[in-house]
Coordinates of C-alpha atoms and ligand atoms in Angstrom, one line a residue:
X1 CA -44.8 -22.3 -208.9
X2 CA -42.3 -21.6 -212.0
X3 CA -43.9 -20.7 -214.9
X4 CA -43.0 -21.8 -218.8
X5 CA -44.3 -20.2 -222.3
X6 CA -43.9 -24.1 -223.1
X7 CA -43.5 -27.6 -221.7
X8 CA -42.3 -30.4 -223.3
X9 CA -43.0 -33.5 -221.9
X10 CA -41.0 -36.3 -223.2
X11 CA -37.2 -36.3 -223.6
X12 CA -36.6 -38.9 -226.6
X13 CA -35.8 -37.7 -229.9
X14 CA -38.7 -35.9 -230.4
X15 CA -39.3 -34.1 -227.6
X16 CA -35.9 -33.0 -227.3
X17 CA -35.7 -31.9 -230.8
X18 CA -39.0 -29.7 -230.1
X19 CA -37.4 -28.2 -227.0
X20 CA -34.1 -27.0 -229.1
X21 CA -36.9 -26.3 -232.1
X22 CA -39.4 -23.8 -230.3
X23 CA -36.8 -22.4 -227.8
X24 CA -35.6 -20.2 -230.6
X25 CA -37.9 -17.3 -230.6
X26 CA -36.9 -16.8 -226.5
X27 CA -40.0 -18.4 -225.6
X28 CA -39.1 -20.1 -222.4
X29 CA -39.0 -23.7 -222.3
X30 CA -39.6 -26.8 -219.7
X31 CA -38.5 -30.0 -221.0
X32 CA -40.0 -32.7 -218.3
X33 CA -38.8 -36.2 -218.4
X34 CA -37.0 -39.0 -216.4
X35 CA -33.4 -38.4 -216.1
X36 CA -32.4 -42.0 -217.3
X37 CA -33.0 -43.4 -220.1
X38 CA -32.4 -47.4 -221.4
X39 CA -29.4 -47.9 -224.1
X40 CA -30.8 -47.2 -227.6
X41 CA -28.9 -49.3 -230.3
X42 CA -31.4 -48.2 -232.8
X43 CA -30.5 -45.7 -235.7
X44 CA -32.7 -43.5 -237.5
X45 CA -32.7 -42.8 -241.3
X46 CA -33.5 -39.3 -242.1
X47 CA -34.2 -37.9 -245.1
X48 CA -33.3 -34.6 -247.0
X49 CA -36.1 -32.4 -245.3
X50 CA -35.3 -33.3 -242.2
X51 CA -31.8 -33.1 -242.4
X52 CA -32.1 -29.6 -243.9
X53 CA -34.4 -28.6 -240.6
X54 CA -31.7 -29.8 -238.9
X55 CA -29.5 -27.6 -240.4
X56 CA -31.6 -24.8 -239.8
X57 CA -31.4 -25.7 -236.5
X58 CA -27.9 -25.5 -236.4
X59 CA -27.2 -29.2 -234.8
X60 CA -26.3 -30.8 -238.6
X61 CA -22.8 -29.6 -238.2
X62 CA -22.4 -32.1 -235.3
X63 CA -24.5 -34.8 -236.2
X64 CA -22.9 -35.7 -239.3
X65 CA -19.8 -37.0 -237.7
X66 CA -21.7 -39.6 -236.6
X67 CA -23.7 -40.1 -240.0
X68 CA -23.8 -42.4 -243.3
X69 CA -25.7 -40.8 -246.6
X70 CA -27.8 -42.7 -248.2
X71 CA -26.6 -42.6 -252.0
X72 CA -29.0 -45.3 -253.2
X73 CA -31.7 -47.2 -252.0
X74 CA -32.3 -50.3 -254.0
X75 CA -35.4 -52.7 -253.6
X76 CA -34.4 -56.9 -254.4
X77 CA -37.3 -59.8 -254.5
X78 CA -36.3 -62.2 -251.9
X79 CA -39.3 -64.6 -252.4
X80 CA -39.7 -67.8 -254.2
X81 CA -43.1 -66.7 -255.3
X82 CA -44.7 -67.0 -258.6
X83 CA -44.6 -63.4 -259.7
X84 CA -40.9 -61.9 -258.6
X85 CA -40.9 -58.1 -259.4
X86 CA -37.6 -57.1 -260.5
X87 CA -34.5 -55.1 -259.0
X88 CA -35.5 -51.5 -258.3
X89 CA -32.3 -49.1 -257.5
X90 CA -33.1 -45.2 -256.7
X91 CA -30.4 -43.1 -256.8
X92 CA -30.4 -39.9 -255.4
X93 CA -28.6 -38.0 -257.8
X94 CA -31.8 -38.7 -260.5
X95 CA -33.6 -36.0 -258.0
X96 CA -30.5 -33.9 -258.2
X97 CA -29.4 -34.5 -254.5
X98 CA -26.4 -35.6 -253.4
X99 CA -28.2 -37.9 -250.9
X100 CA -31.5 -39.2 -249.8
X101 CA -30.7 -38.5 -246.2
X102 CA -28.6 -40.1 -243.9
X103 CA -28.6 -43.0 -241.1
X104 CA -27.7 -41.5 -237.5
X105 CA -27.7 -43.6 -234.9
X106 CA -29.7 -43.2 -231.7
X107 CA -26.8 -42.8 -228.7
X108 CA -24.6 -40.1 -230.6
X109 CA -28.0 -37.8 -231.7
X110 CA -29.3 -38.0 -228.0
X111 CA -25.8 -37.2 -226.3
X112 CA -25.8 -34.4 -228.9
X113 CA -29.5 -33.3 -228.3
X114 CA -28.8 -33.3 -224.6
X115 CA -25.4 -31.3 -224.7
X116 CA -27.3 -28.1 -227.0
X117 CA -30.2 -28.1 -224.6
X118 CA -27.9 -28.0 -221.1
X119 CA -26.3 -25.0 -222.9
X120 CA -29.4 -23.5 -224.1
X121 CA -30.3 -20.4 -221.2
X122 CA -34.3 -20.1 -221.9
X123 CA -34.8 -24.3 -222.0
X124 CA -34.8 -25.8 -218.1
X125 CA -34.9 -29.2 -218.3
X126 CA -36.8 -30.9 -215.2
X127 CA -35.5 -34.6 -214.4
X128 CA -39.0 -35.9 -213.5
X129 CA -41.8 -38.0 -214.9
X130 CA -45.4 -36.3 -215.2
X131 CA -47.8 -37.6 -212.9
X132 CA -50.8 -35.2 -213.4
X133 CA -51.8 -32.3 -216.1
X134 CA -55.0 -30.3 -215.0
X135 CA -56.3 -27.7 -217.5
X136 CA -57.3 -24.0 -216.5
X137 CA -58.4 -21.0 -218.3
X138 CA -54.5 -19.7 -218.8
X139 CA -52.6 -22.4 -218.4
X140 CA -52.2 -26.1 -217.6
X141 CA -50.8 -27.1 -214.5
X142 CA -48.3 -30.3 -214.8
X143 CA -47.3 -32.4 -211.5
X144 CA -44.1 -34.0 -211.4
X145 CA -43.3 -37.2 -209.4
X146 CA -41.0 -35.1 -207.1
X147 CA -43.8 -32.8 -206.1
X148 CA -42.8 -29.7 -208.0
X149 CA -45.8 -28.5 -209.7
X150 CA -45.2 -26.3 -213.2
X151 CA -47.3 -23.4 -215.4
X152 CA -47.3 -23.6 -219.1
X153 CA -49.4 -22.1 -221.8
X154 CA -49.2 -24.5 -224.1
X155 CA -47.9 -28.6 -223.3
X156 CA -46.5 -30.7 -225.9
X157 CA -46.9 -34.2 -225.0
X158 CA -43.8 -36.0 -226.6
X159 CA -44.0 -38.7 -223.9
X160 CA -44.3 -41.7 -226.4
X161 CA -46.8 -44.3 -227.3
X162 CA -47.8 -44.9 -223.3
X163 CA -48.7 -40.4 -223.5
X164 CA -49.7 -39.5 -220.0
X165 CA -50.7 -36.2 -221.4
X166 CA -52.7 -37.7 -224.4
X167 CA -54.4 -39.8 -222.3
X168 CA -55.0 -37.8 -219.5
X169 CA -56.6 -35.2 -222.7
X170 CA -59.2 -38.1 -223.1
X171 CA -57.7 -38.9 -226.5
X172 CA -58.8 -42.1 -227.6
X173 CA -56.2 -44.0 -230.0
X174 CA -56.6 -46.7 -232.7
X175 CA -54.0 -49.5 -232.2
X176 CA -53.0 -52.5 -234.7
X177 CA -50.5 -55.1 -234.8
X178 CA -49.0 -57.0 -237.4
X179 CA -48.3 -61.5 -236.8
X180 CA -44.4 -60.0 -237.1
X181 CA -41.4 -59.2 -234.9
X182 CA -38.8 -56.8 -236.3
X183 CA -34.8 -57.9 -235.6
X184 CA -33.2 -54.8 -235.0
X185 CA -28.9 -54.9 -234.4
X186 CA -25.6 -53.3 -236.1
X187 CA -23.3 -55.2 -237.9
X188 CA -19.7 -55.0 -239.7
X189 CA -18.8 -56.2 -242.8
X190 CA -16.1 -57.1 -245.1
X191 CA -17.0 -55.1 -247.8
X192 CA -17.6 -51.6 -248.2
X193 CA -21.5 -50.8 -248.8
X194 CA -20.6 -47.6 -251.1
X195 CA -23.5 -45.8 -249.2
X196 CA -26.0 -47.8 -250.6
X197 CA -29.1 -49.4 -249.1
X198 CA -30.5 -52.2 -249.7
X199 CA -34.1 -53.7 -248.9
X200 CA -35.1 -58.0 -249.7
X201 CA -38.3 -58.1 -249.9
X202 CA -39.6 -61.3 -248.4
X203 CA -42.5 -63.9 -247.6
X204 CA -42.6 -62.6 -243.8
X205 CA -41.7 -58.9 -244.5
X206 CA -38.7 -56.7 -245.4
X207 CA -35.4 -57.1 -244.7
X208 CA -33.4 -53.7 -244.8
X209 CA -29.6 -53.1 -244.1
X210 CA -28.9 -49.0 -244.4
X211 CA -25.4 -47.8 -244.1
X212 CA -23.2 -46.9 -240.9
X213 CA -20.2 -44.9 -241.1
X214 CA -17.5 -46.8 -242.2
X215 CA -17.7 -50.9 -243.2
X216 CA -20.7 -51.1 -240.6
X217 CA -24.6 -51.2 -241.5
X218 CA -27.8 -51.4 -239.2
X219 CA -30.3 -54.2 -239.8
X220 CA -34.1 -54.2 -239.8
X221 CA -35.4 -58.0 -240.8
X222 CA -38.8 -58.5 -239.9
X223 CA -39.9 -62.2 -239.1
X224 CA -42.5 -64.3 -237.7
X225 CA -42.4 -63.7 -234.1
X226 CA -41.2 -67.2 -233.6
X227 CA -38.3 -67.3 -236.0
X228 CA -36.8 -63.7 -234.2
X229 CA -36.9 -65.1 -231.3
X230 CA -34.8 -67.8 -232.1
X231 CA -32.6 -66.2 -234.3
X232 CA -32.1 -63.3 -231.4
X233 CA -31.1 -66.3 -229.3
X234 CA -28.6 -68.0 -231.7
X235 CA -24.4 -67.2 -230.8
X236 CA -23.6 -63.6 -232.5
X237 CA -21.3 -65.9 -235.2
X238 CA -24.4 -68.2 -236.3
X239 CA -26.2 -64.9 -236.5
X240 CA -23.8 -63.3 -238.8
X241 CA -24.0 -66.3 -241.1
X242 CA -27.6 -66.3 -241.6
X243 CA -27.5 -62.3 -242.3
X244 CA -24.8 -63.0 -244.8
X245 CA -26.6 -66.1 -246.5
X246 CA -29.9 -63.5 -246.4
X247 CA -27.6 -61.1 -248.1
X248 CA -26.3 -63.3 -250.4
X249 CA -22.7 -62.4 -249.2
X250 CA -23.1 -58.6 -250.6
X251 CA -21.4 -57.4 -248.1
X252 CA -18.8 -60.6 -247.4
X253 CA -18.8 -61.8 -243.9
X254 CA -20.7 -60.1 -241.3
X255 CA -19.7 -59.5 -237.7
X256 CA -22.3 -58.8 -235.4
X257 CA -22.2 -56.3 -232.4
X258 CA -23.9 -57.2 -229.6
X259 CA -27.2 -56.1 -228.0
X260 CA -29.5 -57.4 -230.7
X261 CA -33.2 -56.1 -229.9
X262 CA -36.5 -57.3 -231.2
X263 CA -39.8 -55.5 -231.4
X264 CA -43.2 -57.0 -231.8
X265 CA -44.2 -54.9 -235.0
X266 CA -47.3 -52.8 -234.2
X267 CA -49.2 -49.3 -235.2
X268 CA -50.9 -46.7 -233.3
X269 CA -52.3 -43.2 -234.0
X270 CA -54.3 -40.8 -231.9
X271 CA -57.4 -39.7 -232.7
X272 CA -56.6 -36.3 -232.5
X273 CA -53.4 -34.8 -232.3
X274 CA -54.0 -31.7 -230.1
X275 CA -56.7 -30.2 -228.3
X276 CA -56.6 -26.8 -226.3
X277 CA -53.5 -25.8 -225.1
X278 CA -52.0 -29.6 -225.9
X279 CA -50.1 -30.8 -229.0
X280 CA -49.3 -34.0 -229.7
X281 CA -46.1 -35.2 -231.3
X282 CA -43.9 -38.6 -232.4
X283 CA -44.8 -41.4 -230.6
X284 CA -47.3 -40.1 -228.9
X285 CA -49.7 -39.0 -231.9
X286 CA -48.5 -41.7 -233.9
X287 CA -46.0 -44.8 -234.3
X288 CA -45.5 -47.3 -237.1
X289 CA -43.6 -50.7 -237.4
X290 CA -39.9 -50.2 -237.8
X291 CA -40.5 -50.1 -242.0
X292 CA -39.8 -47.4 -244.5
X293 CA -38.0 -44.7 -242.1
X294 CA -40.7 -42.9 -241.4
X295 CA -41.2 -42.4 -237.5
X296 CA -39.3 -39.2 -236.9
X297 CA -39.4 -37.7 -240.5
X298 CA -43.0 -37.0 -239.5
X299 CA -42.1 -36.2 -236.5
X300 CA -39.9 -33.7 -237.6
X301 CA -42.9 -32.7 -239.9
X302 CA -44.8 -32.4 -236.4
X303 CA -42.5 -29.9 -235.3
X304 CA -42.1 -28.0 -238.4
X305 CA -45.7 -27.2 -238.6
X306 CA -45.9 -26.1 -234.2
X307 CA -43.3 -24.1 -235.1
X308 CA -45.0 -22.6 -237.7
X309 CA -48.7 -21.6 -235.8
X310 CA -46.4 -20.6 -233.1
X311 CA -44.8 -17.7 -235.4
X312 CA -46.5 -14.6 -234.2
X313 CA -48.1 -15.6 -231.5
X314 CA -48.7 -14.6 -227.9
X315 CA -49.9 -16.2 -225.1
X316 CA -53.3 -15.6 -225.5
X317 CA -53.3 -17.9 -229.0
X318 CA -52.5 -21.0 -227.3
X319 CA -55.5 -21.5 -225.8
X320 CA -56.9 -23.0 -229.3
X321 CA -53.5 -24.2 -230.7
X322 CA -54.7 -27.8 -229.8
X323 CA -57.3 -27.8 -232.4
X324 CA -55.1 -25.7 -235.2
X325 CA -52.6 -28.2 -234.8
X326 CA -54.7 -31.0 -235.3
X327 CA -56.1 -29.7 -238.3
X328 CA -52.6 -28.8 -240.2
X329 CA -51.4 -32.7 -239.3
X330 CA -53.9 -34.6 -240.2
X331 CA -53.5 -35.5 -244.0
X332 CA -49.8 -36.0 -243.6
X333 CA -50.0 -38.6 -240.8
X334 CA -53.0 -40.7 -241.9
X335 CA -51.1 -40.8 -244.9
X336 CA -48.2 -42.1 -243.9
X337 CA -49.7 -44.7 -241.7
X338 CA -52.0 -45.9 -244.3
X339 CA -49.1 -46.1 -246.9
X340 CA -46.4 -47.9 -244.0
X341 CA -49.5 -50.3 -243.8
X342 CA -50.2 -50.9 -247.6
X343 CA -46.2 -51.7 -247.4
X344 CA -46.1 -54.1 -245.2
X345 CA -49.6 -55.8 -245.8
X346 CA -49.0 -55.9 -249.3
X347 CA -45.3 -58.1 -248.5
X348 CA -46.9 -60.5 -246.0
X349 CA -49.9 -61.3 -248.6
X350 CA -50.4 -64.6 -250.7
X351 CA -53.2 -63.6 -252.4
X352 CA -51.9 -63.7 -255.9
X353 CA -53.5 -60.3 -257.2
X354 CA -51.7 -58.3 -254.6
X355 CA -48.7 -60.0 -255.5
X356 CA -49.4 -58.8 -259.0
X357 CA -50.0 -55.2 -258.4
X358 CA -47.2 -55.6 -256.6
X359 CA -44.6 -56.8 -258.7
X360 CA -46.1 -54.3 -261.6
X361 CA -45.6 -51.5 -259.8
X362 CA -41.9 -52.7 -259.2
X363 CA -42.0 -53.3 -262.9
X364 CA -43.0 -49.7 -263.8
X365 CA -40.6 -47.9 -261.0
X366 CA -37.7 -49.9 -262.6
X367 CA -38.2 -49.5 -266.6
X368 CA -40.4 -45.5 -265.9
X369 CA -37.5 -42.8 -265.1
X370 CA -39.8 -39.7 -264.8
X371 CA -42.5 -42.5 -262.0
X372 CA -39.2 -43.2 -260.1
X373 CA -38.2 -39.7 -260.0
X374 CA -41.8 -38.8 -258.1
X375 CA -41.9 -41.4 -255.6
X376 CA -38.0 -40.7 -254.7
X377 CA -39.6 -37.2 -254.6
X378 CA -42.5 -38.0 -252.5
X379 CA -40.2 -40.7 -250.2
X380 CA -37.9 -37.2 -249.7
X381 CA -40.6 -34.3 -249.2
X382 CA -44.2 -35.5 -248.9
X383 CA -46.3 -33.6 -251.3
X384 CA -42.7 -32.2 -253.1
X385 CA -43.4 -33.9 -256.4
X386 CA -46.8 -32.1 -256.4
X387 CA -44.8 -28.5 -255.1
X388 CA -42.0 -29.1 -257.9
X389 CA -44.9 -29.7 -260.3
X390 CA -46.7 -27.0 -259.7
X391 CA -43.4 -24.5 -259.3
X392 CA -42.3 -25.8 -262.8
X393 CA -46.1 -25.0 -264.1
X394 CA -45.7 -21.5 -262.7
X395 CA -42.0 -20.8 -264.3
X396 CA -43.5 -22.0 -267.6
X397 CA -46.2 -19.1 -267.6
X398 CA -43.9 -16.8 -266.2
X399 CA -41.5 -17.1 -269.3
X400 CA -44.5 -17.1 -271.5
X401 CA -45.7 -14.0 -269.8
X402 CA -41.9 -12.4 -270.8
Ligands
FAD1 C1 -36.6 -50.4 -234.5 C2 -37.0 -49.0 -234.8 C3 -36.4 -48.4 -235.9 C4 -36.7 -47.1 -236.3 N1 -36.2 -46.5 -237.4 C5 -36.6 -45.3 -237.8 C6 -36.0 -44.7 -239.0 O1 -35.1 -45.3 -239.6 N2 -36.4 -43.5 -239.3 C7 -37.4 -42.8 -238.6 O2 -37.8 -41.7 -239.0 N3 -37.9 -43.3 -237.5 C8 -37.6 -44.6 -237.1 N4 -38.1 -45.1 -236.0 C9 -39.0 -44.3 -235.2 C10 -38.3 -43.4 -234.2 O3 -37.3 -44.1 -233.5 C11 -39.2 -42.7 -233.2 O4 -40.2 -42.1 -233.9 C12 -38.4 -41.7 -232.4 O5 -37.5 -42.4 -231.6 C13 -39.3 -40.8 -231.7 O6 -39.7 -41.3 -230.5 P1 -40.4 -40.3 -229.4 O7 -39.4 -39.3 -229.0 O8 -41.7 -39.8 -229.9 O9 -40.7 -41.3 -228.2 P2 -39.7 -42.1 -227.2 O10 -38.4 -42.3 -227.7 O11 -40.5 -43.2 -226.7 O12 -39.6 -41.0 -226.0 C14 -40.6 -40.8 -225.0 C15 -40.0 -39.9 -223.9 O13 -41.1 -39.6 -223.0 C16 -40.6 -39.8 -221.7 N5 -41.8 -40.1 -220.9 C17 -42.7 -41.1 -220.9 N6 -43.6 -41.0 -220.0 C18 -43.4 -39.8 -219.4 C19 -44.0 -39.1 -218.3 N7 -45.1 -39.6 -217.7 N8 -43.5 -37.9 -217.9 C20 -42.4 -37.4 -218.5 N9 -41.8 -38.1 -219.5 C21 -42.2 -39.3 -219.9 C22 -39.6 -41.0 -221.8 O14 -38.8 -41.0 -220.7 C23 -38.9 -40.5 -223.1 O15 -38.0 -39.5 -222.8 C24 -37.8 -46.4 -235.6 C25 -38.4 -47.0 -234.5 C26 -38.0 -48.3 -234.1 C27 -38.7 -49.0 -233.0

């Protein structure tokens, strides 16, 4: 039976990303997951701390080929309701940085993922699906569907919101949906965007074009299930038309490419996200609806901090990693999920208070300079507002102390 220091099962963004991530140290590494995998139209905005992690791993280099910065993000009231809140614009270089992060689409980051791990020596990467994980004292013992049956001290389930290894853990999850469908395609345009994004806000959710390379843009519009169907359905030219009339013609005429998806909008997070020698990460421990880019930043967050209670360790520390793991992740992800929900909730509602509080909030972000600065902080780093805070606190004694 071969034996691993670590095996990762689940070959999507975040798995792989782990593999390249926790290979480094020459730990050796099993990455376990179908060979095939379906055609991923989807992009993925990242922002500024994950794109630095990148670095660090030394993929950003070839990424960024295939990436758009985000420059500015800018927030427009597309209701007819009663209390509009007014345009919100952040732009990156208020918090110093030349961008927020950037929009990478799905294929490109994959094929690039997947090249760096077939040339990595100390990462194997098994073409099979897990069918069985069964715990002993020194290792757990994963099955695959070919009959090969692999070692591994410690087993990070990355195998998406269906986990085999989460469930198979006995890890209960709490799952939520929201009455909305998300509309999810590429587009080109007649205009340039100038590396800006913009997000309507509307009666049935948000509705969020983020720069491409070049005069192209990805779409998120989230709609009554109903109304995404049929748009989904309608000729790619009557498409285009109601994206531009959506858009006010921003961007001029729109040309949409094909292979429009549509996902029924939906939350889950585990109840724990390790136990023992199992971590869970991405979709696994946690996924959100498609709003506020926030799915793999804290999955690159979940990596991050593995990475970190791996430093100095042995073999003989994993046996508890599970539980360590948990602990470090749990404030960050309920977080999150709490706030994505507020977001989205607070959109949808009629009530006319939460449209207030709403709208003022809008109002304060836009007129407020320093209150826009730490929620383009917090959007960037979670917690870096408090961080810069704090390190501007202790520079302020220090040159007292002098
Ligand atoms: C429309 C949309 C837009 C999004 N936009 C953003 C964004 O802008 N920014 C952002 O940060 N996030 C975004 N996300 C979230 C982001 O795409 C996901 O968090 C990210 O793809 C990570 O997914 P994953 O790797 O955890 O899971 P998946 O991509 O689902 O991968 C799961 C892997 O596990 C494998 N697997 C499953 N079962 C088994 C098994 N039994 N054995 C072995 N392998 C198995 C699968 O084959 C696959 O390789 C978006 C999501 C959606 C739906």
């Amino acid at each position: 039976m071969r034996q691993f220091d670590i095996a990762i099962v689940g070959a999507g963004l975040a798995g792989s990303l782990a593999a390249l991530a926790l290979s480094d140290s020459g730990r050796t590494v099993a990455l376990v997951a179908p060979a095939t995998r379906a055609d991923d139209g989807r992009t993925t905005a990242l922002m500024d701390q994950s794109i630095a992690f990148l670095k660090t791993l030394g993929l950003w280099d070839e990424i960024t080929r295939h990436a758009a910065a985000l420059e500015t993000m800018q927030i427009l009231d597309g209701t007819a309701r009663l209390l509009r809140a007014p345009p919100v614009a952040f732009r990156a270089k208020e918090v110093g940085l030349a961008a927020f992060g950037y929009n990478i689409p799905n294929a490109p980051f994959l094929d690039v993922l997947d090249a760096r791990i077939a040339a990595q020596d100390n990462i194997a990467r098994l073409a099979s699906g897990v069918t069985a994980a069964n715990v002993f004292e020194h290792g757990i013992e994963l099955t695959l569907d070919d009959g090969e049956r692999v070692m591994a001290g410690l087993v990070v389930g990355a195998d998406g919101r269906k986990s085999r290894i989460r469930d198979g853990a006995g890890i209960a999850v709490r799952a939520w949906s929201y009455p909305q469908s998300a509309l999810v395609l590429n587009f080109a345009h007649e205009r340039p965007h100038g590396n800006v994004s913009t997000e309507f806000h509307t009666e049935s959710g948000p509705f969020t074009q983020v720069p491409l390379p070049g005069r192209r843009s990805s779409l998120v519009w989230v709609l009554p299930p109903k109304e995404a169907a049929r748009l989904r359905a309608l000729p790619a030219a009557e498409l285009g038309l109601a994206i531009e009339a959506r858009m006010q013609s921003m961007l001029g005429k729109v040309a949409v490419d094909s292979g429009v998806q549509s996902f029924p909008l939906s939350g889950m997070t585990a109840d724990r996200f390790g136990k023992g020698r199992i971590a869970l990460i991405g979709e696994a421990a946690h996924a959100f609806p498609p709003i506020g880019a926030q799915g793999l930043n804290l999955s690159l967050r979940d990596i991050m901090a593995l990475r970190d209670l791996l430093q100095g360790t042995g073999p003989a520390d994993h046996a508890t990693i599970g539980e360590r793991f948990d602990r470090r992740r749990q404030a960050d992800v309920r977080s999150r999920t709490l706030s994505v929900d507020l977001l989205n909730r607070s959109l949808l509602s009629d009530f006319l208070p939460v449209q207030f509080l709403r709208s003022a909030g809008l109002h304060l972000l836009s007129a407020l300079g320093p209150l826009r600065s730490i929620v383009m902080r917090e959007g960037i780093e979670p917690l870096g507002s408090l961080k810069a805070f704090r390190e501007g606190l202790r520079e302020r004694v220090a040159r007292k102390q002098a």
